[in-house]
Amino acid sequence: MLSARFKNLNPYVPGEQPKDRVYIKLNANENPYPPSPKAVKAVSDAILSNPDRLGFYPDPDANELRDAIAHMLNETGGCFNNPHAKDELDFEITPDMIFCGNGSDEVLSFVFYSFFDSDRPVVFPNYTYSFYPVYCGYYNIPMKQVPLNADWTLDKEKMLEEANKNNTSIIFANPNAPTGIALKRSEVEEMILKAPKDKVFVVDEAYADFSDESCLPLLKKYKNLVIVRTFSKSLSFAGMRCGFVVADPKLIDAIFTVKNSFNHFPIDFVAKTAGTESCKDFSYYAENAKKVSKERDDFTSFLKAHGFFVIDSKTNFVFTKKDGIAGQKIYEAVKKAGILIRHFNTPGIEDFVRITIGTKEQMDMLKKVMEKI
């Protein structure tokens, strides 16, 4: 009774969501700090004053939210962690360069459908966001996964070689997941210059607010660049769902065509209200991003001092291992102490664990556990 294409599905496996016990959750790269109080109040006020709005369809294009996102990006430069990022953005991002969706996962799905062909493989690293292969299976898109270098960095030359050989697109997360390593904007630009000009070049910036810079300034020069962002990480929105694309208006129009052929109303009234107010209160989130980044660097130093190998991260997590101890054992020891971290059974990274950065109090509790491992 199942379709032939169903056989190509290999569903994404999310971080563990506990139901029977209260854990400290450091396994899904969620933000340990709550959303802006102004955003919470805006939602409460909107529902209490206009409960009938929940019974009507929302704006299908989420125009108010697109306006707010454009304003936030222009005011911050797309990097909460860098106070000078605004100065690096020497043009105005306009609302017609923004597409909003129900989380960056849905947005990525539309990107895959809009721009990647079924007759040539899309190129991405073998260790990156593990939803990319899922979408390839879902849309019957061939893929070419390029191994990382020995130092866990992207093999830019090999990725470009594969893209040019097949006249196809490249997609990767920057900073990358689960490694946490970021390419500099200048390195990304070098890749764009050498990649096929008639294919989109996609940079997934889910974690850019915890890094040093964004690729947003490159949009002025490169009309084939597509940047995907999310509210789930730096904007404490994982439970609400909102993601967006920033790209040339012509590419945004194409994504709208795909969206309107699938789900005409992806951003609901509540998410639009909370997202719009969150964008206005970006300074609140910028302070939280700085706290997370500081705690990340402190925790990295702690791990190294206790014999762990840690890849220096530009995200809200660290990727670490300890010689002689299986990653599964580290995961189990930490879980026994009431803290969830992420372990992957993927060959090649099975000795690593990925640890989301929490509050200082949460990280101090984790340190006491890690000291004993």
Coordinates of C-alpha atoms in Angstrom, one line a residue:
M1 CA 0.0 0.0 0.0
L2 CA 3.0 2.3 0.3
S3 CA 4.4 4.4 -2.5
A4 CA 7.7 3.7 -4.2
R5 CA 9.2 7.0 -3.0
F6 CA 8.4 6.0 0.6
K7 CA 11.3 3.6 0.4
N8 CA 13.7 6.5 0.0
L9 CA 12.8 8.0 3.4
N10 CA 15.3 7.9 6.2
P11 CA 13.7 10.1 8.9
Y12 CA 15.7 12.6 10.9
V13 CA 16.3 11.6 14.5
P14 CA 16.0 14.6 16.9
G15 CA 17.7 15.1 20.3
E16 CA 16.2 13.0 23.1
Q17 CA 13.0 14.5 24.5
P18 CA 12.5 13.1 28.0
K19 CA 8.9 12.3 29.2
D20 CA 9.3 10.5 32.5
R21 CA 12.0 12.4 34.3
V22 CA 13.2 16.0 34.7
Y23 CA 16.6 16.4 33.1
I24 CA 18.8 19.4 32.4
K25 CA 18.6 19.4 28.6
L26 CA 21.9 20.1 27.0
N27 CA 21.3 17.8 24.0
A28 CA 19.3 19.8 21.4
N29 CA 21.1 23.1 21.0
E30 CA 18.2 25.0 22.5
N31 CA 18.7 28.4 24.2
P32 CA 18.9 28.1 28.0
Y33 CA 17.4 31.6 28.4
P34 CA 13.7 32.4 27.9
P35 CA 12.3 34.6 25.2
S36 CA 12.2 38.3 25.7
P37 CA 9.6 39.3 28.3
K38 CA 8.3 41.8 25.7
A39 CA 7.7 39.0 23.3
V40 CA 5.8 37.0 25.9
K41 CA 3.7 40.0 26.8
A42 CA 3.0 40.8 23.2
V43 CA 1.6 37.2 22.7
S44 CA -0.5 37.4 25.9
D45 CA -1.9 40.8 25.1
A46 CA -2.7 39.8 21.5
I47 CA -4.6 36.7 22.4
L48 CA -6.5 38.3 25.3
S49 CA -7.4 41.4 23.4
N50 CA -8.1 39.7 20.1
P51 CA -9.0 36.0 20.8
D52 CA -11.0 36.0 17.6
R53 CA -7.8 36.3 15.6
L54 CA -7.1 32.6 16.5
G55 CA -10.1 31.7 14.4
F56 CA -9.0 33.5 11.3
Y57 CA -6.2 32.7 8.8
P58 CA -3.0 34.7 9.3
D59 CA -1.3 36.9 6.6
P60 CA 0.0 34.2 4.2
D61 CA 3.1 36.2 3.4
A62 CA 3.9 37.2 7.0
N63 CA 4.7 40.7 5.9
E64 CA 4.9 42.3 9.4
L65 CA 7.4 39.7 10.5
R66 CA 9.4 40.1 7.3
D67 CA 9.6 43.8 8.0
A68 CA 10.8 43.2 11.6
I69 CA 13.4 40.6 10.5
A70 CA 14.8 43.0 7.9
H71 CA 15.1 45.7 10.5
M72 CA 16.8 43.4 13.0
L73 CA 19.3 42.3 10.5
N74 CA 20.1 45.8 9.4
E75 CA 20.6 46.9 13.0
T76 CA 22.7 43.9 14.0
G77 CA 24.5 42.9 10.8
G78 CA 23.2 39.4 11.4
C79 CA 25.6 38.5 14.3
F80 CA 24.5 39.2 17.9
N81 CA 28.0 38.3 19.2
N82 CA 29.8 40.9 17.1
P83 CA 29.0 44.6 17.9
H84 CA 30.7 45.7 14.7
A85 CA 28.7 43.4 12.4
K86 CA 26.3 46.2 11.6
D87 CA 29.2 48.3 10.2
E88 CA 30.1 45.4 7.9
L89 CA 26.7 45.4 6.2
D90 CA 27.0 48.2 3.7
F91 CA 23.6 47.9 2.1
E92 CA 20.0 47.6 3.3
I93 CA 18.3 44.3 3.6
T94 CA 14.7 44.8 2.4
P95 CA 11.6 42.8 3.3
D96 CA 11.3 41.4 -0.2
M97 CA 14.6 39.6 0.4
I98 CA 13.0 37.7 3.3
F99 CA 11.0 34.5 3.3
C100 CA 9.6 33.1 6.6
G101 CA 8.6 29.5 7.3
N102 CA 7.6 27.2 10.1
G103 CA 11.1 26.7 11.5
S104 CA 14.3 26.6 9.4
D105 CA 13.6 22.9 8.7
E106 CA 10.5 23.8 6.7
V107 CA 12.5 26.6 5.1
L108 CA 15.3 24.2 4.1
S109 CA 12.7 21.8 2.7
F110 CA 11.5 24.6 0.4
V111 CA 15.1 25.5 -0.6
F112 CA 15.8 21.9 -1.5
Y113 CA 12.6 21.7 -3.6
S114 CA 13.1 25.1 -5.3
F115 CA 16.8 24.9 -6.3
F116 CA 18.2 21.3 -6.3
D117 CA 17.7 19.1 -9.3
S118 CA 16.9 15.3 -9.3
D119 CA 19.4 14.8 -12.2
R120 CA 22.5 15.9 -10.4
P121 CA 23.9 15.6 -6.8
V122 CA 23.8 18.4 -4.4
V123 CA 27.1 18.8 -2.6
F124 CA 27.6 19.0 1.2
P125 CA 30.0 17.8 3.9
N126 CA 29.7 14.2 5.2
Y127 CA 29.4 15.6 8.8
T128 CA 26.9 18.6 8.8
Y129 CA 23.3 19.1 9.6
S130 CA 21.9 15.6 9.3
F131 CA 18.6 16.7 7.8
Y132 CA 20.2 17.4 4.5
P133 CA 20.3 13.7 3.5
V134 CA 16.8 13.3 4.7
Y135 CA 15.5 16.0 2.3
C136 CA 17.5 14.4 -0.5
G137 CA 15.7 11.2 0.1
Y138 CA 12.3 12.9 0.4
Y139 CA 12.7 14.8 -2.9
N140 CA 14.7 12.1 -4.7
I141 CA 17.7 14.4 -5.0
P142 CA 21.1 12.7 -5.5
M143 CA 23.8 13.8 -3.0
K144 CA 27.6 14.0 -2.9
Q145 CA 28.9 14.0 0.7
V146 CA 32.4 15.2 0.9
P147 CA 34.6 14.0 3.8
L148 CA 35.9 16.7 6.2
N149 CA 39.6 17.4 6.4
A150 CA 41.6 15.7 9.1
D151 CA 41.3 18.8 11.3
W152 CA 37.5 18.7 11.0
T153 CA 37.3 21.7 8.7
L154 CA 35.4 21.7 5.4
D155 CA 37.3 20.4 2.4
K156 CA 36.5 23.5 0.3
E157 CA 38.5 22.4 -2.7
K158 CA 36.9 19.0 -3.0
M159 CA 33.4 20.4 -2.5
L160 CA 34.1 22.9 -5.4
E161 CA 35.5 20.1 -7.5
E162 CA 32.4 18.1 -7.1
A163 CA 30.1 21.1 -7.7
N164 CA 31.8 22.1 -10.9
K165 CA 32.1 18.6 -12.2
N166 CA 28.3 18.2 -11.9
N167 CA 27.3 21.9 -12.4
T168 CA 25.4 21.7 -9.2
S169 CA 24.7 23.5 -5.9
I170 CA 26.6 23.5 -2.6
I171 CA 25.0 23.7 0.9
F172 CA 26.6 23.6 4.3
A173 CA 26.1 24.9 7.8
N174 CA 28.3 27.8 8.8
P175 CA 29.3 27.5 11.6
N176 CA 29.1 23.8 10.9
A177 CA 27.2 21.2 13.0
P178 CA 28.1 19.1 14.9
T179 CA 31.8 20.3 14.7
G180 CA 31.1 24.0 15.6
I181 CA 33.8 25.2 13.2
A182 CA 33.1 28.4 11.1
L183 CA 34.5 29.4 7.8
K184 CA 35.4 33.1 7.6
R185 CA 33.2 35.2 5.3
S186 CA 36.2 35.7 3.0
E187 CA 36.6 31.9 2.7
V188 CA 32.9 31.6 1.8
E189 CA 33.3 34.3 -0.8
E190 CA 36.2 32.5 -2.4
M191 CA 34.0 29.4 -2.7
I192 CA 31.2 31.4 -4.3
L193 CA 33.5 32.8 -6.9
K194 CA 34.7 29.4 -7.9
A195 CA 31.3 27.6 -7.7
P196 CA 28.8 27.3 -10.6
K197 CA 27.3 30.7 -11.3
D198 CA 24.0 29.5 -12.5
K199 CA 23.3 27.4 -9.3
V200 CA 22.4 28.6 -5.9
F201 CA 25.0 28.5 -3.1
V202 CA 23.4 27.9 0.2
V203 CA 24.8 28.8 3.6
D204 CA 22.9 27.6 6.6
E205 CA 23.6 30.2 9.4
A206 CA 21.6 28.6 12.2
Y207 CA 24.4 29.4 14.7
A208 CA 25.8 32.6 13.2
D209 CA 24.7 34.8 16.1
F210 CA 27.2 32.9 18.4
S211 CA 30.0 33.4 15.9
D212 CA 32.1 36.4 14.8
E213 CA 30.4 37.3 11.5
S214 CA 27.6 36.5 9.0
C215 CA 27.7 36.1 5.2
L216 CA 24.8 38.6 4.8
P217 CA 27.2 41.3 3.4
L218 CA 27.9 39.0 0.5
L219 CA 24.3 39.2 -0.7
K220 CA 25.1 42.6 -2.2
K221 CA 27.4 41.0 -4.8
Y222 CA 26.2 37.5 -5.3
K223 CA 22.7 37.0 -6.5
N224 CA 22.9 33.2 -6.3
L225 CA 23.7 33.2 -2.5
V226 CA 20.9 31.9 -0.3
I227 CA 21.3 32.3 3.5
V228 CA 19.1 30.3 5.9
R229 CA 18.5 31.4 9.4
T230 CA 16.5 30.2 12.4
F231 CA 14.8 31.7 15.5
S232 CA 15.3 28.5 17.4
K233 CA 18.9 29.1 18.7
S234 CA 19.8 32.7 19.5
L235 CA 16.2 33.9 19.7
S236 CA 14.9 31.2 22.1
F237 CA 12.2 30.1 19.7
A238 CA 12.6 26.4 19.4
G239 CA 9.2 25.7 20.9
M240 CA 7.4 28.2 18.7
R241 CA 8.9 27.4 15.2
C242 CA 10.1 30.1 12.9
G243 CA 12.9 30.2 10.3
F244 CA 13.7 32.4 7.3
V245 CA 15.7 32.8 4.2
V246 CA 17.6 35.9 3.1
A247 CA 18.3 36.1 -0.7
D248 CA 17.8 38.0 -3.9
P249 CA 14.1 38.9 -4.3
K250 CA 13.8 36.7 -7.4
L251 CA 14.9 33.7 -5.5
I252 CA 12.5 34.6 -2.7
D253 CA 9.7 34.7 -5.2
A254 CA 10.6 31.2 -6.3
I255 CA 10.4 29.9 -2.7
F256 CA 7.0 31.6 -2.3
T257 CA 5.8 29.7 -5.3
V258 CA 6.8 26.4 -3.7
K259 CA 5.3 27.4 -0.3
N260 CA 2.0 28.4 -1.9
S261 CA 1.9 25.0 -3.6
F262 CA 2.3 23.2 -0.3
N263 CA 1.0 25.3 2.7
H264 CA -0.3 28.8 2.1
F265 CA -0.2 29.8 5.8
P266 CA 3.0 28.5 7.5
I267 CA 3.4 31.4 10.0
D268 CA 0.5 31.4 12.4
F269 CA -0.8 34.5 14.3
V270 CA 0.9 33.6 17.6
A271 CA 4.3 32.9 16.0
K272 CA 4.1 36.1 13.9
T273 CA 3.3 38.2 17.0
A274 CA 6.1 36.7 19.1
G275 CA 8.6 36.8 16.3
T276 CA 7.9 40.4 15.4
E277 CA 8.3 41.5 19.0
S278 CA 11.5 39.4 19.4
C279 CA 13.1 41.2 16.4
K280 CA 12.3 44.5 18.0
D281 CA 14.0 43.5 21.3
F282 CA 17.1 42.1 19.6
S283 CA 19.4 43.7 22.3
Y284 CA 17.9 41.3 24.9
Y285 CA 18.9 38.3 22.7
A286 CA 22.3 39.8 21.9
E287 CA 23.2 39.9 25.6
N288 CA 22.1 36.2 26.0
A289 CA 24.2 35.2 23.0
K290 CA 27.2 36.9 24.6
K291 CA 26.6 35.0 27.8
V292 CA 26.3 31.7 26.0
S293 CA 29.5 32.4 24.0
K294 CA 31.5 33.3 27.2
E295 CA 30.2 30.1 28.9
R296 CA 31.1 28.1 25.8
D297 CA 34.7 29.4 25.9
D298 CA 35.0 28.8 29.6
F299 CA 33.7 25.2 29.3
T300 CA 36.0 24.5 26.4
S301 CA 39.0 25.6 28.6
F302 CA 37.7 23.4 31.4
L303 CA 37.4 20.3 29.1
K304 CA 40.9 20.8 27.7
A305 CA 42.3 21.1 31.2
H306 CA 40.7 17.8 32.1
G307 CA 42.1 15.8 29.2
F308 CA 39.3 16.1 26.7
F309 CA 39.8 16.9 23.0
V310 CA 37.6 19.8 22.1
I311 CA 37.0 21.4 18.7
D312 CA 37.0 25.1 19.2
S313 CA 33.4 26.2 18.6
K314 CA 31.7 29.2 17.2
T315 CA 28.2 27.9 18.1
N316 CA 26.1 27.4 21.3
F317 CA 27.6 23.9 21.7
V318 CA 30.9 22.0 21.9
F319 CA 31.9 18.8 20.2
T320 CA 34.3 16.8 22.4
K321 CA 35.8 13.4 23.2
K322 CA 38.2 11.7 25.5
D323 CA 40.8 9.1 24.4
G324 CA 40.0 5.7 25.8
I325 CA 36.4 6.4 26.6
A326 CA 33.6 5.7 24.2
G327 CA 31.2 8.5 23.5
Q328 CA 28.3 6.3 24.5
K329 CA 29.9 5.8 28.0
I330 CA 30.3 9.6 28.4
Y331 CA 26.6 10.1 27.4
E332 CA 25.4 7.4 29.8
A333 CA 27.5 8.8 32.7
V334 CA 26.2 12.3 32.2
K335 CA 22.6 11.1 31.8
K336 CA 22.8 9.1 35.0
A337 CA 23.6 12.4 36.8
G338 CA 20.4 13.9 35.4
I339 CA 21.8 15.8 32.4
L340 CA 21.1 15.0 28.7
I341 CA 23.8 15.5 26.1
R342 CA 23.9 14.2 22.5
H343 CA 25.7 11.2 21.3
F344 CA 25.8 10.1 17.6
N345 CA 26.2 6.5 16.5
T346 CA 27.5 7.7 13.2
P347 CA 30.7 6.0 12.1
G348 CA 33.7 8.4 12.4
I349 CA 32.2 10.5 15.2
E350 CA 30.9 7.8 17.5
D351 CA 33.5 8.7 20.2
F352 CA 32.3 12.3 20.4
V353 CA 29.5 13.9 22.3
R354 CA 27.9 17.2 21.5
I355 CA 27.1 19.4 24.5
T356 CA 24.8 22.4 24.3
I357 CA 25.8 25.3 26.4
G358 CA 23.4 26.1 29.2
T359 CA 23.4 28.7 32.0
K360 CA 26.4 29.1 34.2
E361 CA 24.7 27.1 37.0
Q362 CA 23.9 24.2 34.6
M363 CA 27.4 24.1 33.2
D364 CA 28.9 24.1 36.7
M365 CA 26.8 21.1 37.5
L366 CA 28.0 19.4 34.3
K367 CA 31.6 20.2 35.1
K368 CA 31.3 18.2 38.4
V369 CA 30.2 15.2 36.4
M370 CA 32.8 15.6 33.6
E371 CA 35.6 15.8 36.2
K372 CA 34.9 12.2 37.2
I373 CA 35.0 10.8 33.7

